[in-house]
CSV table of C-alpha atoms in Angstrom, one decimal:
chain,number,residue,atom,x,y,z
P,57,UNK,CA,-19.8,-17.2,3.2
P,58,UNK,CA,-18.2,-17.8,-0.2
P,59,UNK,CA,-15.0,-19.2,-1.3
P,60,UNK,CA,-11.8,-17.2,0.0
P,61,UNK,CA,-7.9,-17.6,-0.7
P,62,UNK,CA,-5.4,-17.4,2.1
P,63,UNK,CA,-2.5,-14.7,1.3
P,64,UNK,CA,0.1,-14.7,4.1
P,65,UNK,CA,2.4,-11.4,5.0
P,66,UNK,CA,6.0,-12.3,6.5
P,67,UNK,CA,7.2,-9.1,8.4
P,68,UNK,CA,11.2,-8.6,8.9
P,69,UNK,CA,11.7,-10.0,12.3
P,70,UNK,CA,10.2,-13.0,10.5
P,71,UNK,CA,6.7,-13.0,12.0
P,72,UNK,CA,3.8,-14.1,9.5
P,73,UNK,CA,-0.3,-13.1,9.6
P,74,UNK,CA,-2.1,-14.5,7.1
P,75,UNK,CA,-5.7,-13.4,6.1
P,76,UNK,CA,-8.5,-14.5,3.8
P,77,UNK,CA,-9.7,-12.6,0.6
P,78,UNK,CA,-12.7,-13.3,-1.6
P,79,UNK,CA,-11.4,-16.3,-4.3
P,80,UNK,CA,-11.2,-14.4,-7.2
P,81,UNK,CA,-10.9,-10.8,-6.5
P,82,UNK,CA,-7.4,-10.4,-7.1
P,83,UNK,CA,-7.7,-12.3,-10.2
P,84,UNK,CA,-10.8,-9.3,-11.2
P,85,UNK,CA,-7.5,-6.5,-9.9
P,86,UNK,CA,-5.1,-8.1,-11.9
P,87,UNK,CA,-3.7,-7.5,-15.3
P,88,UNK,CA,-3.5,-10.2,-17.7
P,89,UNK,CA,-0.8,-12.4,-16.5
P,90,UNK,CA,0.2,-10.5,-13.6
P,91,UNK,CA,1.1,-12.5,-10.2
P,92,UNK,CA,-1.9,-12.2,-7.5
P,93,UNK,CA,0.9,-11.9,-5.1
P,94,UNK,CA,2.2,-8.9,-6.7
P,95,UNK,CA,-1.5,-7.4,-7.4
P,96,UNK,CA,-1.9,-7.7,-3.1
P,97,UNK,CA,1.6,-5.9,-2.6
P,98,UNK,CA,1.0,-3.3,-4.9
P,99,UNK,CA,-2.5,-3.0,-2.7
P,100,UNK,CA,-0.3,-2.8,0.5
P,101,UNK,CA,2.3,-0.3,-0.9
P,102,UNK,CA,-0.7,1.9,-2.3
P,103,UNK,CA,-2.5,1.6,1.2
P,104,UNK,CA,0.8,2.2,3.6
P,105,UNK,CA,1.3,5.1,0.9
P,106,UNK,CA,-1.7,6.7,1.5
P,107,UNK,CA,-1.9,6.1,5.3
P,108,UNK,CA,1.5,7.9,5.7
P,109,UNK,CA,0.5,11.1,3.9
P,110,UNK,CA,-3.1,11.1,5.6
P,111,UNK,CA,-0.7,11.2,9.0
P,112,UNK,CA,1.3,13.7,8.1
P,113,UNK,CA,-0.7,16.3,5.7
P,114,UNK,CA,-4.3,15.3,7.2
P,115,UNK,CA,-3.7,15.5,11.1
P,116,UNK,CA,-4.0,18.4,13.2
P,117,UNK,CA,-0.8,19.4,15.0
P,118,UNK,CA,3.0,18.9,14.2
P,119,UNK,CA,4.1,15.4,13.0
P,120,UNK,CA,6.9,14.0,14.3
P,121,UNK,CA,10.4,14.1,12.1
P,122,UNK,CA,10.9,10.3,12.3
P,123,UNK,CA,7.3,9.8,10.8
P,124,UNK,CA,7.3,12.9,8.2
P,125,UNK,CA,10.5,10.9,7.1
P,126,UNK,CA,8.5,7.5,6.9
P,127,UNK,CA,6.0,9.2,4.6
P,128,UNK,CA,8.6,10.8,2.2
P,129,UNK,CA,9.8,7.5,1.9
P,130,UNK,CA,6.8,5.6,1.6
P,131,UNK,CA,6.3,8.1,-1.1
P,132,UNK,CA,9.4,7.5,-3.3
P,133,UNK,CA,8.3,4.0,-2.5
P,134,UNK,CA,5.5,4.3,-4.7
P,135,UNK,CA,6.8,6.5,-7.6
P,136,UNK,CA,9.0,3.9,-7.8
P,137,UNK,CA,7.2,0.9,-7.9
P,138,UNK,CA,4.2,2.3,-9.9
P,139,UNK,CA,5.8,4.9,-12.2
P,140,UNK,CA,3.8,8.1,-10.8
P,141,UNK,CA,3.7,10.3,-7.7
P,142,UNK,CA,1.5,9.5,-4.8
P,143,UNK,CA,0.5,13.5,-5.0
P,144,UNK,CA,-0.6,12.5,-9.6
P,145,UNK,CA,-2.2,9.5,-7.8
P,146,UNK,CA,-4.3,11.2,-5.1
P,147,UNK,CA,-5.0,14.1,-7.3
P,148,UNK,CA,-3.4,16.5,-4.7
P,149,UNK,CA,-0.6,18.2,-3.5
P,150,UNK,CA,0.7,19.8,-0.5
């Protein structure tokens, strides 16, 4: 196996999981001078995004309010953090 680089999550309640990622990769993700911390987070906030919506417009049957909430959220999330709607990102609407 090849060099990796430990990145560690710490969840609200304060519990941490850290995992390994190829040395490098974020640097080949990132943007001149941008933080590899902040090129993983957007990479979570992108995935949770897209997880949401796949749970709520992709899934057979009636969601749940609590989670159709969690998705419109997750979706504002994004706009805000990446200047564009999750719909412009995925190339899709519902």
């Amino acid at each position: 196996m090849g060099e990796t680089e430990t990145y560690t999550i710490t969840g609200p309640d304060g519990d941490e999981e850290s995992f390994e990622l190829p040395a490098g990769l974020v640097d080949v993700l990132s943007e001149q001078g941008e933080r590899g911390t902040r090129v993983v987070s957007d990479v979570v906030v992108q995935a949770m995004a897209q997880q949401a919506h796949v749970i709520v417009h992709h899934s057979e049957g009636d969601v749940p309010e609590d989670i159709a909430a969690m998705n419109e959220t997750a979706a504002e999330l994004f706009e805000e953090r990446f200047g564009q709607s999750l719909e412009d990102a995925l190339g899709h609407s519902h």
